[in-house]
């Protein structure tokens, strides 16, 4: 029962779909209520005034629009634009934008709501294919814009989340370092995380092997600079599992982009606070 009804509304305008019109469940309840009234009237239940009221509503529009705001024609308000534009009606609507009646259909809805004895100034005809095609294209564009804005918002939220996780890691790092530095004298070795010391670079080098003089001092590999002394001793029994760190140019550029996005959220003194 609902499918032909929705098809008839969509036939009038492709924009007649939820939330401009009621949801299917609401339409079902309205139809059920109307059917009960019809049964009661046919059985002679109720007074004469109620019967006449029901018979009068049979000629009016079965209104499933969400917006119930009053529509006024230009001819009724002595508007100067009467007959000079495609839409000859006005509506003082406070409904949300997504629930508003399409401006092109205001005059049609006005005629359907006020028609008597099955006749009105405007009747539902065949589909306007050119207008329907235009409406479908515009609806797709609006949906694409909404999806782009949603993706942009999600990326922004992900950047903020990554930034918060990074801050938590930094706080945890310094807290753990402070706790290990306060260890008792009975602890053996250096328990706090070591800091990497960069060796001097020979700017006059002509070969890659001449950049750093390896004979000056023993340099710690970068992979072990984040390990404590105890963790280093444990590697004697359990070999170190080296992760696959991305080291090519594209990965570095991607990280630079992520850092730039994260920095944009804490730029200025106001945002840092």
Short mmCIF file of C-alpha atoms in Angstrom, two decimals:
data_model
loop_
_atom_site.label_atom_id
_atom_site.label_comp_id
_atom_site.label_asym_id
_atom_site.label_seq_id
_atom_site.Cartn_x
_atom_site.Cartn_y
_atom_site.Cartn_z
CA UNK A 1 0.00 0.00 0.00
CA UNK A 2 2.84 2.37 0.84
CA UNK A 3 4.92 1.72 -2.29
CA UNK A 4 2.32 3.07 -4.77
CA UNK A 5 1.77 6.05 -2.49
CA UNK A 6 5.47 6.91 -2.33
CA UNK A 7 5.77 6.39 -6.08
CA UNK A 8 2.97 8.89 -6.65
CA UNK A 9 4.73 11.50 -4.51
CA UNK A 10 8.08 10.84 -6.17
CA UNK A 11 6.35 11.18 -9.50
CA UNK A 12 5.40 14.73 -8.55
CA UNK A 13 8.94 15.60 -7.43
CA UNK A 14 12.07 13.49 -6.95
CA UNK A 15 12.84 15.42 -3.75
CA UNK A 16 9.71 14.09 -2.06
CA UNK A 17 11.48 11.53 0.11
CA UNK A 18 12.39 11.34 3.82
CA UNK A 19 12.91 13.59 5.68
CA UNK A 20 10.87 15.92 3.41
CA UNK A 21 8.05 13.39 3.76
CA UNK A 22 7.29 11.16 6.74
CA UNK A 23 9.08 7.92 7.40
CA UNK A 24 7.39 4.68 6.29
CA UNK A 25 6.38 3.76 9.84
CA UNK A 26 4.62 7.10 10.35
CA UNK A 27 2.83 6.76 7.01
CA UNK A 28 1.64 3.27 8.00
CA UNK A 29 0.17 4.61 11.24
CA UNK A 30 -1.59 7.43 9.37
CA UNK A 31 -3.08 5.00 6.84
CA UNK A 32 -4.22 2.64 9.60
CA UNK A 33 -5.90 5.48 11.49
CA UNK A 34 -7.61 6.70 8.31
CA UNK A 35 -8.80 3.18 7.52
CA UNK A 36 -10.35 2.79 10.98
CA UNK A 37 -12.21 6.06 10.49
CA UNK A 38 -13.49 4.84 7.13
CA UNK A 39 -14.73 1.58 8.68
CA UNK A 40 -16.48 3.40 11.53
CA UNK A 41 -18.13 5.81 9.08
CA UNK A 42 -19.33 3.00 6.83
CA UNK A 43 -20.85 1.23 9.84
CA UNK A 44 -22.68 4.38 10.89
CA UNK A 45 -20.67 4.91 14.06
CA UNK A 46 -20.17 8.42 15.36
CA UNK A 47 -22.31 11.53 14.96
CA UNK A 48 -23.22 13.33 11.75
CA UNK A 49 -20.61 16.08 12.20
CA UNK A 50 -17.83 13.52 12.47
CA UNK A 51 -19.11 11.73 9.37
CA UNK A 52 -19.25 14.95 7.35
CA UNK A 53 -15.74 15.88 8.50
CA UNK A 54 -14.40 12.54 7.32
CA UNK A 55 -16.17 12.78 3.96
CA UNK A 56 -14.73 16.26 3.47
CA UNK A 57 -11.17 15.04 4.09
CA UNK A 58 -11.53 12.40 1.36
CA UNK A 59 -11.24 15.13 -1.27
CA UNK A 60 -8.16 16.73 0.28
CA UNK A 61 -4.54 15.67 0.06
CA UNK A 62 -3.34 12.70 2.10
CA UNK A 63 -0.57 14.84 3.48
CA UNK A 64 2.62 12.97 4.37
CA UNK A 65 4.85 16.04 4.27
CA UNK A 66 6.88 16.72 7.40
CA UNK A 67 6.42 20.48 7.03
CA UNK A 68 2.92 21.68 7.92
CA UNK A 69 3.63 25.40 7.56
CA UNK A 70 1.00 27.54 5.87
CA UNK A 71 1.51 28.39 2.19
CA UNK A 72 0.17 31.62 0.72
CA UNK A 73 -0.20 32.40 -2.97
CA UNK A 74 1.06 35.68 -4.40
CA UNK A 75 -2.45 36.42 -5.65
CA UNK A 76 -3.82 36.13 -2.13
CA UNK A 77 -1.33 38.59 -0.66
CA UNK A 78 -1.33 41.08 -3.55
CA UNK A 79 2.32 40.29 -4.19
CA UNK A 80 4.03 42.36 -6.89
CA UNK A 81 5.65 39.19 -8.29
CA UNK A 82 2.32 37.52 -9.03
CA UNK A 83 2.48 35.86 -12.45
CA UNK A 84 6.03 37.12 -13.08
CA UNK A 85 8.00 34.15 -11.83
CA UNK A 86 7.90 30.37 -11.91
CA UNK A 87 6.87 30.07 -8.27
CA UNK A 88 3.86 32.18 -7.30
CA UNK A 89 3.69 31.34 -3.62
CA UNK A 90 5.23 32.20 -0.26
CA UNK A 91 5.82 30.20 2.90
CA UNK A 92 6.95 31.30 6.34
CA UNK A 93 8.69 28.08 7.30
CA UNK A 94 10.81 27.49 10.38
CA UNK A 95 11.49 23.83 9.68
CA UNK A 96 15.05 22.49 9.30
CA UNK A 97 16.45 22.85 5.81
CA UNK A 98 16.35 19.12 5.06
CA UNK A 99 12.61 19.01 5.88
CA UNK A 100 11.50 22.03 3.85
CA UNK A 101 9.09 21.65 0.96
CA UNK A 102 10.79 22.20 -2.43
CA UNK A 103 10.09 25.78 -3.52
CA UNK A 104 9.02 24.60 -6.96
CA UNK A 105 6.18 22.56 -5.41
CA UNK A 106 4.74 25.13 -2.99
CA UNK A 107 1.94 26.17 -5.32
CA UNK A 108 1.13 22.53 -6.11
CA UNK A 109 0.98 21.56 -2.42
CA UNK A 110 -1.20 24.59 -1.69
CA UNK A 111 -3.63 23.51 -4.42
CA UNK A 112 -3.69 19.92 -3.18
CA UNK A 113 -4.30 20.90 0.43
CA UNK A 114 -7.18 23.22 -0.42
CA UNK A 115 -8.90 21.33 -3.24
CA UNK A 116 -12.58 20.49 -2.84
CA UNK A 117 -14.67 17.68 -4.33
CA UNK A 118 -11.59 16.15 -5.91
CA UNK A 119 -10.82 19.24 -7.97
CA UNK A 120 -8.07 21.79 -7.49
CA UNK A 121 -6.26 24.47 -9.42
CA UNK A 122 -3.41 22.04 -10.10
CA UNK A 123 -3.49 18.30 -10.73
CA UNK A 124 -0.74 15.67 -10.75
CA UNK A 125 0.33 14.91 -14.31
CA UNK A 126 3.10 13.01 -16.03
CA UNK A 127 6.72 13.11 -14.88
CA UNK A 128 8.76 16.16 -15.81
CA UNK A 129 11.85 14.23 -16.90
CA UNK A 130 14.11 17.25 -17.42
CA UNK A 131 13.35 18.67 -13.97
CA UNK A 132 13.63 15.24 -12.35
CA UNK A 133 17.02 14.66 -13.97
CA UNK A 134 18.20 18.06 -12.75
CA UNK A 135 17.03 17.31 -9.21
CA UNK A 136 18.78 13.93 -9.17
CA UNK A 137 22.06 15.49 -10.35
CA UNK A 138 21.83 18.22 -7.70
CA UNK A 139 21.04 15.65 -5.02
CA UNK A 140 24.13 13.63 -5.99
CA UNK A 141 26.28 16.75 -5.84
CA UNK A 142 25.00 17.58 -2.37
CA UNK A 143 25.68 14.02 -1.26
CA UNK A 144 29.23 14.18 -2.62
CA UNK A 145 29.85 17.47 -0.82
CA UNK A 146 28.50 15.98 2.40
CA UNK A 147 30.77 12.93 2.04
CA UNK A 148 33.83 15.11 1.39
CA UNK A 149 33.09 17.21 4.45
CA UNK A 150 32.60 14.08 6.52
CA UNK A 151 35.90 12.60 5.33
CA UNK A 152 37.67 15.88 6.04
CA UNK A 153 36.21 15.91 9.54
CA UNK A 154 37.28 12.30 10.12
CA UNK A 155 40.83 13.07 8.97
CA UNK A 156 40.95 16.03 11.33
CA UNK A 157 39.74 13.89 14.22
CA UNK A 158 42.28 11.18 13.38
CA UNK A 159 45.08 13.77 13.35
CA UNK A 160 43.99 15.04 16.76
CA UNK A 161 43.85 11.48 18.08
CA UNK A 162 47.34 10.73 16.75
CA UNK A 163 48.60 13.90 18.39
CA UNK A 164 47.05 12.94 21.73
CA UNK A 165 48.54 9.46 21.53
CA UNK A 166 51.94 10.95 20.75
CA UNK A 167 51.68 13.26 23.75
CA UNK A 168 50.70 10.33 25.97
CA UNK A 169 53.72 8.37 24.76
CA UNK A 170 56.01 11.30 25.51
CA UNK A 171 54.54 11.75 29.00
CA UNK A 172 54.86 8.03 29.66
CA UNK A 173 58.46 8.08 28.44
CA UNK A 174 59.53 10.85 30.81
CA UNK A 175 57.56 9.40 33.72
CA UNK A 176 59.18 5.99 33.30
CA UNK A 177 62.62 7.58 32.89
CA UNK A 178 62.15 9.56 36.09
CA UNK A 179 61.06 6.47 38.02
CA UNK A 180 64.05 4.45 36.83
CA UNK A 181 66.49 7.23 37.65
CA UNK A 182 65.22 7.14 41.24
CA UNK A 183 66.07 3.45 41.60
CA UNK A 184 68.01 2.32 44.67
CA UNK A 185 71.76 1.71 44.73
CA UNK A 186 71.16 -2.05 44.81
CA UNK A 187 70.05 -1.92 41.19
CA UNK A 188 72.79 -2.91 38.78
CA UNK A 189 73.53 -0.92 35.68
CA UNK A 190 71.77 2.00 34.09
CA UNK A 191 67.98 1.44 34.22
CA UNK A 192 66.75 4.63 32.58
CA UNK A 193 66.42 5.02 28.84
CA UNK A 194 69.60 6.24 27.22
CA UNK A 195 69.82 9.21 24.92
CA UNK A 196 71.44 8.93 21.53
CA UNK A 197 74.64 10.87 21.04
CA UNK A 198 75.30 11.87 17.48
CA UNK A 199 78.88 11.69 16.28
CA UNK A 200 80.48 14.67 14.53
CA UNK A 201 80.05 14.73 10.77
CA UNK A 202 82.92 15.44 8.43
CA UNK A 203 81.50 18.09 6.09
CA UNK A 204 84.59 17.84 3.87
CA UNK A 205 84.06 14.14 3.19
CA UNK A 206 84.22 12.98 -0.41
CA UNK A 207 83.10 9.42 0.32
CA UNK A 208 80.30 7.95 2.36
CA UNK A 209 82.80 6.10 4.56
CA UNK A 210 84.46 9.41 5.50
CA UNK A 211 81.32 11.06 6.91
CA UNK A 212 81.92 9.64 10.41
CA UNK A 213 85.24 8.64 11.95
CA UNK A 214 84.45 5.27 13.52
CA UNK A 215 87.87 5.03 15.17
CA UNK A 216 87.17 7.85 17.64
CA UNK A 217 84.54 6.14 19.77
CA UNK A 218 82.11 3.27 19.88
CA UNK A 219 78.70 4.41 18.67
CA UNK A 220 75.51 2.75 19.80
CA UNK A 221 73.14 1.53 17.07
CA UNK A 222 69.91 3.55 16.81
CA UNK A 223 67.78 0.45 17.46
CA UNK A 224 69.17 -0.01 20.99
CA UNK A 225 69.13 3.61 22.17
CA UNK A 226 65.58 3.21 23.51
CA UNK A 227 66.43 0.09 25.56
CA UNK A 228 67.43 0.00 29.21
CA UNK A 229 70.48 -1.87 30.47
CA UNK A 230 68.32 -4.69 31.76
CA UNK A 231 66.59 -5.03 28.41
CA UNK A 232 69.98 -5.18 26.69
CA UNK A 233 71.09 -8.00 29.00
CA UNK A 234 67.89 -9.89 28.25
CA UNK A 235 68.82 -9.92 24.57
CA UNK A 236 71.51 -12.51 25.38
CA UNK A 237 68.80 -15.09 25.92
CA UNK A 238 66.06 -13.74 23.68
CA UNK A 239 67.18 -12.35 20.32
CA UNK A 240 65.91 -8.91 19.43
CA UNK A 241 62.95 -8.79 17.08
CA UNK A 242 63.66 -5.94 14.69
CA UNK A 243 60.55 -4.33 13.26
CA UNK A 244 60.29 -3.47 9.59
CA UNK A 245 60.82 0.26 9.81
CA UNK A 246 60.01 2.15 6.58
CA UNK A 247 63.14 3.98 5.48
CA UNK A 248 62.51 5.01 1.89
CA UNK A 249 61.73 8.56 0.79
CA UNK A 250 58.00 8.08 0.34
CA UNK A 251 57.51 6.93 3.93
CA UNK A 252 59.52 9.86 5.23
CA UNK A 253 57.42 12.29 3.19
CA UNK A 254 54.25 10.68 4.54
CA UNK A 255 55.48 11.14 8.12
CA UNK A 256 56.38 14.76 7.41
CA UNK A 257 52.83 15.33 6.17
CA UNK A 258 51.34 13.73 9.31
CA UNK A 259 53.56 15.82 11.58
CA UNK A 260 52.56 18.96 9.68
CA UNK A 261 48.85 18.13 10.09
CA UNK A 262 49.30 17.47 13.79
CA UNK A 263 51.25 20.70 14.25
CA UNK A 264 48.40 22.64 12.67
CA UNK A 265 46.14 21.69 15.57
CA UNK A 266 48.46 23.08 18.25
CA UNK A 267 49.65 26.18 16.43
CA UNK A 268 49.41 29.41 18.44
CA UNK A 269 49.41 29.87 22.22
CA UNK A 270 45.62 29.59 22.48
CA UNK A 271 45.49 26.08 21.02
CA UNK A 272 48.45 24.86 23.05
CA UNK A 273 46.58 25.68 26.22
#
